[in-house]
Coordinates of C-alpha atoms in Angstrom, one line a residue:
Chain A
M4 CA 94.4 -2.6 62.3
F5 CA 91.1 -1.2 61.1
D6 CA 90.2 1.2 58.2
I7 CA 88.0 3.8 59.8
S8 CA 85.5 5.3 57.5
Q9 CA 83.1 8.1 58.2
S10 CA 80.1 5.8 58.1
M11 CA 81.8 3.3 60.5
I12 CA 82.4 6.1 63.0
V13 CA 78.7 7.0 62.9
D14 CA 77.6 3.4 63.2
V15 CA 80.0 2.7 66.1
D16 CA 78.8 5.8 67.9
I17 CA 75.1 4.9 67.4
N18 CA 75.7 1.3 68.5
L19 CA 77.8 2.4 71.4
A20 CA 75.1 4.8 72.5
A21 CA 72.5 2.1 72.2
A22 CA 74.6 -0.4 74.1
L23 CA 75.3 2.0 76.9
L24 CA 71.6 2.8 77.1
M25 CA 70.7 -0.9 77.3
V26 CA 73.4 -1.6 80.0
G27 CA 71.8 1.3 82.0
V28 CA 68.3 -0.1 81.6
W29 CA 69.5 -3.6 82.4
I30 CA 71.2 -2.5 85.7
M31 CA 68.2 -0.4 86.7
T32 CA 65.8 -3.3 86.0
L33 CA 67.9 -5.6 88.2
R34 CA 67.9 -3.0 91.0
R35 CA 64.2 -2.2 90.7
R36 CA 61.7 -4.0 93.0
S37 CA 59.2 -6.1 91.2
T38 CA 55.5 -5.3 91.1
G39 CA 54.8 -9.1 91.3
E40 CA 53.3 -9.2 87.9
K41 CA 54.1 -12.1 85.5
A42 CA 55.1 -9.6 82.8
D43 CA 58.0 -8.4 85.0
S44 CA 60.0 -11.7 84.6
V45 CA 59.7 -11.6 80.8
F46 CA 60.7 -8.0 80.6
L47 CA 64.3 -8.9 81.7
Y48 CA 64.5 -11.2 78.7
V49 CA 63.5 -8.4 76.4
I50 CA 66.3 -6.2 77.8
V51 CA 68.9 -8.9 77.7
A52 CA 68.0 -9.6 74.0
A53 CA 68.2 -5.9 73.2
L54 CA 71.5 -5.6 75.1
I55 CA 73.0 -8.5 73.2
E56 CA 71.7 -7.0 70.0
T57 CA 73.5 -3.6 70.6
V58 CA 76.7 -5.2 71.8
A59 CA 76.8 -7.6 68.8
G60 CA 75.9 -4.6 66.5
L61 CA 78.8 -2.6 68.0
A62 CA 81.3 -5.5 67.8
V63 CA 80.4 -6.5 64.2
E64 CA 81.3 -3.0 63.0
F65 CA 85.0 -3.8 63.7
F66 CA 85.1 -7.1 61.9
E67 CA 83.0 -6.6 58.7
G68 CA 84.0 -5.0 55.4
P69 CA 83.9 -3.0 53.1
V70 CA 87.6 -3.7 52.5
G71 CA 87.7 -6.8 54.7
H72 CA 88.8 -7.0 58.4
G73 CA 87.9 -10.5 59.4
P74 CA 88.3 -13.0 60.7
Y75 CA 85.4 -14.1 58.4
A76 CA 84.0 -16.7 60.9
L77 CA 83.9 -14.1 63.7
A78 CA 82.1 -11.6 61.6
V79 CA 79.5 -14.3 60.6
I80 CA 79.1 -15.4 64.3
L81 CA 78.6 -11.8 65.4
E82 CA 76.1 -10.9 62.7
T83 CA 74.3 -14.2 63.5
I84 CA 74.0 -13.2 67.1
L85 CA 72.8 -9.7 66.1
E86 CA 70.1 -11.1 63.8
Y87 CA 69.0 -13.8 66.3
S88 CA 68.8 -11.4 69.2
I89 CA 66.4 -9.2 67.1
T90 CA 64.2 -12.3 66.6
T91 CA 64.5 -13.2 70.3
E92 CA 63.7 -9.7 71.4
L93 CA 60.6 -9.6 69.2
F94 CA 59.4 -13.0 70.5
F95 CA 59.8 -11.9 74.2
L96 CA 58.3 -8.6 73.4
L97 CA 55.1 -10.3 72.3
L98 CA 55.1 -12.4 75.5
Y99 CA 55.7 -9.2 77.5
V100 CA 52.8 -7.4 75.9
F101 CA 50.6 -10.5 76.3
L102 CA 51.3 -10.8 80.0
T103 CA 51.0 -7.1 80.6
M104 CA 47.5 -7.2 79.1
H105 CA 46.3 -10.6 80.5
D106 CA 48.6 -11.4 83.4
S107 CA 47.8 -15.1 82.9
M108 CA 50.3 -17.9 82.5
D109 CA 47.5 -20.3 81.5
Y110 CA 46.4 -18.1 78.6
L111 CA 50.0 -17.8 77.5
K112 CA 50.6 -21.6 77.7
R113 CA 47.5 -22.2 75.5
R114 CA 49.1 -20.1 72.8
M115 CA 52.7 -21.0 73.3
K116 CA 52.7 -23.7 70.7
F117 CA 51.4 -21.2 68.1
Y118 CA 53.9 -18.5 69.2
M119 CA 56.8 -21.0 69.2
I120 CA 56.4 -22.2 65.6
P121 CA 57.9 -19.1 63.9
F122 CA 60.6 -18.9 66.6
V123 CA 61.7 -22.5 66.0
I124 CA 61.6 -22.0 62.2
L125 CA 63.7 -18.8 62.5
T126 CA 66.2 -20.5 64.8
V127 CA 66.7 -23.4 62.4
V128 CA 67.0 -21.0 59.4
T129 CA 69.5 -18.8 61.3
I130 CA 71.7 -21.8 62.1
V131 CA 71.5 -23.1 58.5
N132 CA 72.3 -19.6 57.2
M133 CA 75.6 -19.6 59.1
F134 CA 76.9 -22.4 56.9
T135 CA 75.0 -21.6 53.6
G136 CA 74.3 -17.9 53.5
I137 CA 70.8 -18.4 52.2
I138 CA 69.4 -15.4 54.1
W139 CA 72.4 -13.1 54.3
Y140 CA 76.2 -13.6 53.7
Y141 CA 79.5 -11.8 53.6
D142 CA 81.3 -11.6 50.3
E143 CA 85.1 -12.0 49.9
N144 CA 85.6 -8.4 51.1
L145 CA 83.5 -9.1 54.2
V146 CA 80.7 -6.9 52.8
Y147 CA 77.3 -7.8 54.2
N148 CA 74.7 -8.9 51.6
E149 CA 71.1 -10.0 51.9
T150 CA 69.3 -12.5 49.7
I151 CA 65.6 -12.3 48.7
L152 CA 64.8 -14.7 51.5
Y153 CA 65.9 -12.1 54.0
F154 CA 62.6 -10.2 53.3
F155 CA 60.6 -13.3 54.3
Y156 CA 62.8 -13.8 57.3
D157 CA 62.0 -10.3 58.4
V158 CA 58.3 -10.7 57.7
I159 CA 58.1 -13.8 59.9
R160 CA 59.8 -12.2 62.9
Y161 CA 58.0 -8.9 62.6
T162 CA 54.8 -10.8 62.7
Y163 CA 55.4 -11.0 66.4
L164 CA 55.3 -7.2 66.6
V165 CA 52.1 -7.1 64.5
I166 CA 50.4 -9.7 66.8
A167 CA 51.6 -7.7 69.9
I168 CA 50.0 -4.5 68.4
Y169 CA 46.8 -6.3 67.5
Q170 CA 46.5 -7.8 71.0
Y171 CA 47.2 -4.4 72.6
A172 CA 44.6 -2.7 70.4
N173 CA 42.0 -5.5 71.0
Y174 CA 42.5 -5.4 74.8
K175 CA 42.5 -1.6 75.0
K176 CA 39.1 -1.6 73.2
Q177 CA 37.5 -3.8 75.9
N178 CA 39.5 -2.8 79.0
G179 CA 41.5 0.1 80.4
V180 CA 45.3 -0.2 80.0
R181 CA 47.4 1.5 82.7
F182 CA 51.1 2.2 82.7
F183 CA 51.5 0.8 79.2
S184 CA 51.2 2.2 75.7
M185 CA 52.2 0.3 72.6
W186 CA 52.8 3.6 70.8
T187 CA 55.4 4.8 73.3
F188 CA 57.4 1.7 72.2
M189 CA 56.5 1.8 68.5
I190 CA 57.4 5.4 67.8
P191 CA 61.2 5.1 68.6
I192 CA 61.2 1.8 66.6
M193 CA 59.6 3.5 63.6
W194 CA 61.9 6.5 64.0
G195 CA 65.0 4.2 64.0
T196 CA 63.8 2.1 61.1
S197 CA 63.2 5.3 59.0
L198 CA 66.6 6.6 59.9
E199 CA 68.2 3.4 58.8
W200 CA 66.3 3.4 55.5
I201 CA 67.2 7.1 54.8
T202 CA 70.8 7.3 55.9
D203 CA 71.9 3.6 55.9
C204 CA 73.3 4.0 59.4
A205 CA 72.5 1.6 62.4
G206 CA 69.3 3.6 63.2
F207 CA 67.2 0.6 64.0
T208 CA 69.5 -0.5 66.9
L209 CA 69.3 2.9 68.5
G210 CA 65.5 3.2 67.9
N211 CA 65.1 -0.2 69.4
A212 CA 67.2 0.7 72.5
I213 CA 65.2 3.8 73.0
A214 CA 61.9 1.8 72.7
V215 CA 63.0 -0.7 75.3
A216 CA 64.1 2.2 77.6
M217 CA 60.6 3.6 77.1
L218 CA 59.1 0.3 78.1
F219 CA 61.2 0.4 81.3
V220 CA 60.0 3.9 82.0
M221 CA 56.4 2.9 81.6
S222 CA 56.7 -0.2 83.8
S223 CA 58.7 1.8 86.4
Q224 CA 55.8 4.3 86.7
K225 CA 53.7 1.5 88.2
V226 CA 56.5 0.6 90.7
G227 CA 56.5 4.3 91.8
F228 CA 52.8 4.2 92.4
T229 CA 52.9 0.9 94.4
D230 CA 53.3 0.6 98.2
E231 CA 56.2 -1.9 98.9
K232 CA 54.7 -3.4 102.0
S233 CA 51.1 -4.0 101.0
G234 CA 51.6 -4.3 97.2
F235 CA 48.6 -2.0 96.8
Y236 CA 48.8 1.5 95.3
N237 CA 50.3 4.3 97.4
I238 CA 48.9 7.8 98.1
H239 CA 50.6 9.3 94.9
Y240 CA 48.3 7.1 92.9
L241 CA 45.3 8.5 94.7
N242 CA 46.2 12.0 93.4
M243 CA 46.7 10.7 89.9
L244 CA 43.4 8.8 90.0
R245 CA 41.6 11.9 91.1
E246 CA 43.0 13.7 88.1
N247 CA 42.0 10.9 85.8
I248 CA 38.4 10.9 87.2
K249 CA 38.3 14.6 86.7
E250 CA 39.3 14.0 83.0
G251 CA 36.5 11.5 82.7
K252 CA 38.9 8.5 82.1
Y253 CA 37.5 6.5 85.0
E254 CA 34.1 6.5 86.7
P255 CA 34.1 5.1 90.2
S256 CA 30.8 3.5 91.4
L257 CA 31.7 2.1 94.8
V258 CA 34.3 3.1 97.4
I259 CA 35.1 0.9 100.4
N260 CA 37.1 2.5 103.3
Y261 CA 39.0 0.2 105.6
K262 CA 40.3 1.1 109.1
L263 CA 42.8 -1.6 110.1
P264 CA 44.1 -2.2 113.6
K265 CA 47.4 -0.5 114.6
G266 CA 50.6 -2.4 115.4
K267 CA 49.5 -5.7 113.8
D268 CA 51.0 -7.7 111.1
L269 CA 48.7 -7.0 108.2
S270 CA 50.3 -9.0 105.5
G271 CA 47.8 -11.8 105.9
F272 CA 45.0 -9.4 105.5
F273 CA 46.5 -7.9 102.4
N274 CA 46.8 -11.3 100.8
E275 CA 43.2 -12.3 101.7
L276 CA 41.8 -8.9 100.5
R277 CA 43.5 -9.3 97.2
G278 CA 41.8 -12.7 96.8
I279 CA 38.3 -11.4 97.4
L280 CA 38.3 -8.2 95.4
P281 CA 37.1 -8.3 91.8
D282 CA 39.6 -7.8 88.9
E283 CA 38.8 -4.3 87.9
C284 CA 39.3 -2.2 91.1
D285 CA 42.1 -0.2 92.7
T286 CA 43.1 -0.5 96.4
I287 CA 45.1 2.4 97.7
K288 CA 47.0 2.8 100.9
I289 CA 46.1 6.2 102.5
D290 CA 48.3 5.7 105.6
D291 CA 49.4 2.7 107.8
T292 CA 45.9 1.9 108.9
N293 CA 43.6 3.4 106.3
F294 CA 43.1 1.8 102.9
V295 CA 40.5 2.4 100.3
T296 CA 39.2 0.3 97.4
V297 CA 37.7 2.0 94.4
I298 CA 35.5 -0.1 92.2
Y299 CA 34.3 0.8 88.7
G300 CA 31.4 -0.6 86.8
S301 CA 28.1 -2.1 88.1
T302 CA 27.8 -2.6 91.8
R303 CA 24.5 -4.4 92.0
G304 CA 24.7 -7.1 94.7
L305 CA 28.5 -6.6 94.9
M306 CA 28.6 -5.1 98.4
N307 CA 26.5 -7.9 99.7
M308 CA 29.2 -10.4 98.7
L309 CA 32.1 -8.2 99.7
S310 CA 30.7 -7.5 103.2
D311 CA 30.4 -11.2 103.8
D312 CA 34.0 -11.8 102.6
I313 CA 35.5 -8.9 104.6
Q314 CA 33.8 -10.2 107.7
M315 CA 35.0 -13.7 107.0
I316 CA 38.6 -12.5 106.7
A317 CA 38.3 -10.5 109.9
E318 CA 37.1 -13.5 111.8
A319 CA 39.6 -15.9 110.2
L320 CA 42.5 -13.5 111.1
N321 CA 41.0 -12.5 114.4
M322 CA 41.4 -8.9 113.5
D323 CA 39.3 -5.9 114.2
I324 CA 38.7 -4.6 110.7
K325 CA 36.3 -1.7 110.4
Y326 CA 34.9 -0.7 107.1
N327 CA 32.3 1.5 105.5
Y328 CA 31.3 2.0 101.9
A329 CA 29.6 4.5 99.6
I330 CA 27.8 3.7 96.3
K331 CA 27.5 6.4 93.7
K332 CA 24.1 7.9 93.4
K333 CA 22.6 8.8 90.0
E334 CA 22.7 12.5 90.7
E335 CA 26.3 12.6 91.9
S336 CA 29.1 13.5 89.6
P337 CA 32.0 11.0 89.6
V338 CA 34.5 13.5 91.0
E339 CA 32.1 14.7 93.7
F340 CA 31.3 11.1 94.7
F341 CA 35.0 10.1 94.7
E342 CA 36.1 13.1 96.8
D343 CA 33.3 12.6 99.3
A344 CA 33.7 8.9 99.6
V345 CA 37.5 8.9 99.9
G346 CA 37.6 12.1 102.0
V347 CA 39.9 14.1 99.8
K348 CA 39.4 17.5 98.3
Chain B
M8 CA -10.2 -11.9 103.5
E9 CA -6.7 -11.6 104.9
L10 CA -3.7 -10.7 102.8
V11 CA -0.3 -12.2 103.8
K12 CA 3.2 -12.1 102.7
I13 CA 4.3 -15.4 101.1
T14 CA 7.6 -16.6 102.5
A15 CA 9.6 -19.8 102.2
E16 CA 7.8 -21.0 105.3
N17 CA 4.2 -20.6 104.1
A18 CA 4.8 -21.0 100.3
D19 CA 3.6 -24.6 100.3
D20 CA 0.1 -23.4 101.6
F21 CA -0.4 -22.0 98.1
T22 CA 0.4 -25.0 96.0
E23 CA -2.9 -24.7 94.1
H24 CA -2.3 -21.0 93.3
I25 CA 1.3 -20.9 92.5
D26 CA 3.0 -23.3 90.1
A27 CA 5.8 -25.3 91.7
D28 CA 8.4 -23.9 89.3
V29 CA 7.5 -20.3 90.4
R30 CA 7.0 -21.3 94.1
C31 CA 10.5 -22.6 94.4
N32 CA 11.8 -19.0 93.9
I33 CA 10.0 -17.7 97.0
G34 CA 12.8 -16.9 99.5
R35 CA 15.1 -15.5 96.9
S36 CA 16.2 -12.0 97.7
F37 CA 14.1 -10.1 95.1
F38 CA 11.2 -12.5 94.8
K39 CA 8.1 -11.6 96.7
G40 CA 4.6 -13.0 97.1
I41 CA 1.3 -11.9 98.4
G42 CA -1.3 -14.4 99.3
A43 CA -5.1 -14.1 100.0
L44 CA -6.6 -16.2 102.7
G45 CA -10.4 -16.7 103.2
D46 CA -12.4 -18.3 106.0
N47 CA -10.4 -20.8 108.1
Y48 CA -7.2 -19.4 106.4
A49 CA -8.1 -21.2 103.1
P50 CA -5.9 -19.8 100.4
L51 CA -7.9 -17.9 97.7
G52 CA -5.2 -16.6 95.5
A53 CA -1.6 -15.4 95.2
V54 CA 0.6 -13.1 93.2
V55 CA 4.4 -13.6 92.9
Y56 CA 6.6 -11.0 91.5
E57 CA 10.3 -10.1 91.1
I58 CA 11.9 -6.8 91.7
L59 CA 14.1 -5.8 88.8
N60 CA 17.1 -3.5 88.8
Y61 CA 17.1 -3.4 92.6
D62 CA 20.3 -1.9 94.2
S63 CA 21.3 -0.1 91.0
E64 CA 21.2 3.3 89.3
A65 CA 18.6 2.0 86.8
D66 CA 14.8 2.4 87.4
T67 CA 13.3 -0.2 89.6
K68 CA 10.7 -2.4 87.9
C69 CA 8.6 -5.4 88.9
R70 CA 7.9 -8.5 86.9
I71 CA 4.8 -10.5 87.8
H72 CA 5.6 -14.2 87.5
S73 CA 2.3 -15.7 88.7
F74 CA -1.2 -14.5 89.4
M75 CA -4.2 -16.5 90.4
A76 CA -7.3 -15.6 92.2
A77 CA -10.5 -17.5 93.1
D78 CA -12.8 -14.6 92.3
D79 CA -12.9 -10.9 91.3
D80 CA -12.8 -9.7 94.9
T81 CA -9.7 -11.7 95.6
A82 CA -8.1 -10.5 92.4
K83 CA -8.9 -6.8 93.3
A84 CA -7.5 -7.2 96.8
L85 CA -4.3 -8.9 95.5
M86 CA -3.8 -6.2 92.9
E87 CA -4.3 -3.4 95.4
E88 CA -1.9 -4.9 97.8
Y89 CA 0.6 -5.6 95.0
S90 CA 0.5 -1.9 94.0
N91 CA 1.1 -0.7 97.6
A92 CA 3.9 -3.2 98.1
I93 CA 5.8 -2.2 94.9
A94 CA 5.3 1.5 95.6
E95 CA 7.3 0.9 98.8
D96 CA 10.1 -0.6 96.7
G97 CA 10.0 2.5 94.4
A98 CA 9.0 0.6 91.3
I99 CA 8.1 2.7 88.3
E100 CA 6.7 0.0 86.1
S101 CA 5.1 -3.5 86.3
L102 CA 5.6 -6.1 83.6
Y103 CA 4.3 -9.5 82.8
E104 CA 4.5 -12.2 80.1
T105 CA 1.9 -14.8 79.8
G106 CA 0.5 -17.2 77.2
D107 CA -2.9 -17.3 79.1
E108 CA -5.4 -15.0 77.4
N109 CA -7.7 -15.0 80.4
L110 CA -4.9 -13.8 82.6
D111 CA -4.1 -11.1 80.1
R112 CA -7.7 -9.9 80.2
I113 CA -7.6 -9.7 84.0
F114 CA -4.4 -7.7 83.9
S115 CA -6.0 -5.4 81.2
S116 CA -8.8 -4.6 83.6
Y117 CA -6.2 -3.4 86.1
G118 CA -4.7 -0.9 83.8
F119 CA -2.1 -3.0 82.0
T120 CA -1.6 -2.7 78.3
S121 CA -0.3 -5.7 76.4
K122 CA 0.9 -6.8 73.0
K123 CA 1.0 -10.3 71.5
R124 CA 4.5 -11.3 70.4
E125 CA 6.9 -14.2 70.2
S126 CA 8.2 -15.2 73.6
P127 CA 12.0 -14.8 74.0
E128 CA 11.8 -18.3 75.6
I129 CA 12.2 -21.4 73.4
V130 CA 11.6 -24.9 74.7
V131 CA 13.7 -27.8 73.5
T132 CA 13.9 -31.3 74.7
V133 CA 17.0 -33.3 75.7
G134 CA 16.3 -35.4 72.6
E135 CA 16.8 -32.2 70.5
L136 CA 20.0 -31.4 72.4
Q137 CA 21.5 -34.7 71.2
K138 CA 22.6 -33.2 67.9
V139 CA 24.4 -30.4 69.8
A140 CA 26.0 -32.9 72.1
A141 CA 27.1 -35.0 69.1
M142 CA 29.3 -32.1 67.9
A143 CA 31.5 -32.7 70.9
K144 CA 31.8 -36.4 70.2
G145 CA 35.3 -37.6 69.4
K146 CA 36.8 -34.3 70.4
N147 CA 38.9 -34.0 73.5
M148 CA 37.5 -31.6 76.0
P149 CA 40.3 -29.3 77.1
E150 CA 41.4 -29.9 80.7
Y151 CA 40.4 -26.4 81.7
I152 CA 36.7 -27.0 80.9
Q153 CA 35.3 -28.6 84.0
S154 CA 32.1 -29.4 85.8
M155 CA 31.0 -27.0 88.5
T156 CA 31.3 -29.8 91.0
D157 CA 35.0 -29.3 91.0
V158 CA 34.8 -25.6 91.7
S159 CA 35.5 -24.2 95.1
L160 CA 33.3 -21.6 96.8
L161 CA 36.0 -19.0 96.6
Q162 CA 36.4 -19.5 92.8
Y163 CA 32.6 -19.3 92.4
R164 CA 32.3 -16.1 94.5
S165 CA 35.3 -14.5 92.7
F166 CA 33.7 -15.2 89.3
L167 CA 30.3 -13.8 90.5
K168 CA 31.9 -10.6 91.6
N169 CA 33.5 -10.1 88.2
C170 CA 30.1 -10.8 86.6
L171 CA 28.4 -8.3 88.9
I172 CA 31.0 -5.6 88.1
K173 CA 30.6 -6.2 84.4
G174 CA 26.8 -6.1 84.7
R175 CA 26.4 -9.7 83.5
F176 CA 23.5 -11.2 85.5
G177 CA 22.1 -13.6 82.9
L178 CA 18.5 -14.3 84.0
L179 CA 19.3 -13.8 87.7
E180 CA 18.7 -10.4 89.2
D181 CA 19.9 -11.7 92.5
L182 CA 23.0 -13.5 91.1
G183 CA 25.2 -12.1 94.0
Y184 CA 22.9 -13.7 96.5
L185 CA 22.6 -17.2 95.1
P186 CA 24.7 -20.1 96.5
L187 CA 26.5 -22.5 94.2
A188 CA 24.2 -25.3 95.4
W189 CA 21.2 -23.5 93.8
F190 CA 22.5 -24.8 90.4
E191 CA 22.7 -28.3 89.1
R192 CA 26.5 -28.5 89.4
E193 CA 27.0 -31.8 87.5
I194 CA 25.6 -30.4 84.2
S195 CA 26.8 -26.8 84.8
S196 CA 30.2 -26.2 83.2
C197 CA 33.0 -23.7 83.5
S198 CA 36.4 -22.8 82.1
I199 CA 39.3 -22.1 84.4
A200 CA 42.5 -20.1 83.9
D201 CA 45.1 -19.5 86.6
E202 CA 42.8 -21.3 89.0
K203 CA 40.1 -18.7 88.4
L204 CA 36.9 -19.2 86.6
D205 CA 36.7 -17.2 83.4
G206 CA 33.5 -18.7 81.9
V207 CA 30.4 -20.5 83.1
L208 CA 27.2 -22.0 82.0
L209 CA 25.0 -22.4 85.1
I210 CA 21.9 -24.5 84.8
R211 CA 19.1 -24.7 87.3
R212 CA 16.7 -27.7 87.6
L213 CA 13.2 -26.7 88.4
P214 CA 10.8 -28.9 90.5
S215 CA 9.1 -29.9 87.2
Q216 CA 12.5 -31.3 86.1
T217 CA 12.7 -28.6 83.5
L218 CA 16.3 -27.4 83.0
V219 CA 16.9 -23.7 82.7
P220 CA 20.3 -22.3 81.7
C221 CA 20.5 -19.2 83.9
L222 CA 24.0 -17.7 83.3
F223 CA 26.1 -18.2 80.3
T224 CA 29.0 -15.9 80.1
A225 CA 32.8 -15.8 79.7
F226 CA 35.6 -13.3 80.0
G227 CA 39.2 -13.2 78.9
I228 CA 41.1 -13.7 75.7
D229 CA 39.4 -17.0 74.7
Y230 CA 35.9 -16.1 75.7
Q231 CA 34.2 -16.9 72.4
K232 CA 35.9 -20.2 72.0
N233 CA 35.3 -21.1 75.6
L234 CA 31.6 -20.3 75.5
V235 CA 31.1 -22.9 72.7
I236 CA 33.1 -25.6 74.5
I237 CA 31.4 -24.9 77.8
M238 CA 28.0 -25.2 76.1
L239 CA 29.0 -28.5 74.3
R240 CA 30.2 -30.0 77.6
S241 CA 26.9 -29.1 79.4
A242 CA 24.9 -30.4 76.4
Q243 CA 26.9 -33.7 76.5
K244 CA 26.2 -34.1 80.3
V245 CA 22.5 -33.2 80.0
V246 CA 22.1 -35.9 77.3
E247 CA 23.9 -38.4 79.4
M248 CA 22.0 -37.7 82.6
Y249 CA 18.4 -36.8 81.6
P250 CA 15.7 -38.6 79.7
E251 CA 15.0 -37.5 76.1
E252 CA 11.7 -35.9 77.0
T253 CA 13.1 -33.5 79.6
R254 CA 12.4 -29.9 78.7
V255 CA 15.1 -27.3 78.5
V256 CA 13.9 -23.7 78.5
I257 CA 16.3 -21.2 77.0
R258 CA 15.5 -17.6 77.4
R259 CA 17.0 -15.6 74.6
H260 CA 17.7 -12.5 76.7
S261 CA 20.8 -11.3 74.7
P262 CA 21.8 -11.1 71.1
G263 CA 24.6 -13.6 71.8
V264 CA 22.2 -16.2 73.1
K265 CA 19.8 -15.6 70.3
Q266 CA 22.6 -16.1 67.8
L267 CA 23.5 -19.4 69.4
T268 CA 20.0 -20.7 69.5
D269 CA 19.3 -19.6 65.9
K270 CA 22.4 -21.6 65.0
F271 CA 21.8 -24.8 67.0
F272 CA 18.0 -24.8 66.9
A273 CA 17.3 -23.3 63.5
G274 CA 13.6 -22.7 62.9
K275 CA 12.7 -23.1 66.6
K276 CA 10.4 -20.3 67.7
G277 CA 9.1 -19.1 71.0
A278 CA 5.4 -19.4 71.8
E279 CA 3.0 -16.5 71.2
V280 CA 2.6 -14.6 74.5
F281 CA 1.1 -11.5 75.8
V282 CA 3.7 -9.0 77.0
G283 CA 2.1 -6.4 79.2
R284 CA 3.2 -3.4 81.2
R285 CA 1.7 -0.7 83.5
A286 CA 3.3 2.5 84.7
E287 CA 3.4 2.7 88.5
G288 CA 3.8 5.4 91.1

């Protein structure tokens, strides 16, 4: 039925590898427990878009030219799905990066109109193109061709990627970013794009699949460091944090140790504690009854407020919560302070 | 002569020696006062000061906010007691800022050195604020910009903690100790995202009816835009609620605030004041 050329074999192999990779990432994401962050829900859309892209990319290989396979309509539909899934993936990628940085639905809602405009334009153009071929078209031999407008189409959708990089860079300058690096995503994309330019094979699809898999690996790292019951970090994170402090990445200024009662349902306490702690701090479960909060930045007047709040929670939940705290002294090194305050060496 | 600590309970005994706008601060965590009493416990003078950088890694300093003495002996006694008291707090430097030349001379005689310079404080009237408020006219205020009256205690405390951790205190050394009721909630404004505050302009009304913006800060992705909208909302409310002659004292304590005041009150300058200091300990 099909003429199988050398380049087609390569493209089918590449697309197949990418599709299998995406199926694997998709299944693992569904099986993985959530960290409860808003970005988690968007991540699934990124994967589904990438999966559709690879499957459509694989399928279209069997229906497009150079000597004509057809049916024509099916080839057009598959190529449309492929192109549109790239646009959709880039759109959701921007939302994912945004929520990973800001974890705020309100911030996103305030920008959504702006973000939606290119998406709506690209959707309309994609539909119009199916009937007119103003962006790309198949000739009589079912050979894929792009018009000059394709360049602008690409520019518009890749603007999402540029905005995502800009936001990441901007955020990173002002805040620490954990378990995420835009470059871990960008390097496979750039590798795939270069491969496609140089060899004319479906390198972008593979590069993109690897990039999404890297996103999955990065977000899974956080799951591995999170305690399922409390939602706070687990003891493995404590060790990593100590290494990071040694490397000078973080400088703790205040450590609070909590001793919680045995055999009680602590879920209420965990929820309340999350509500009173400032944004930039880490709470780590040492064991079932011992937790520690590490705070970075200025501590002036902070413990006064936190003491009141912890006591308020203890009274409200009728729980015997013991706690003590240590504030870093000028002469102490961050590592020395951290190890003494947390009680690890 | 007897020297006493001035507390919230006895502060009103010193009405002639401490201005009401300074006196209202007595009782705050880092504001302290020493009073001198003569025969029949008649007040002879008082000094009120604030401890700066308390509870932090930075060096502790003291700022004298008010000093008045009936005679040289009282001034000397107050100064000695002041030096002893701040030594206990570990202060390494004393500071003051005054427009009163006589007071500057008194401080000089106790070892302070001073320079005359433009005060970081500018005084505008509500009448002058009208042109700022006019900028918001006809524009829809976003729903997430609200009055502090609608803010819960939990939201307020959460925001304060984020301010403290980022070292943003505005004019308030004891920000973490101040209740929401300390501010004029109706004219103070905030921005809210995900039910959390991410920007505020907190305004205090002094007994003299002077309004003082104390904390003006915002976090998050839209912080620059929100700061402007928050300011416009507060300006609108102040213009609505206060007579034109009401004074608003803006202390230009950061480059950001200075930039804003230069923009909205171009040409407005602070008064000439003596800024003095003395090493302690």
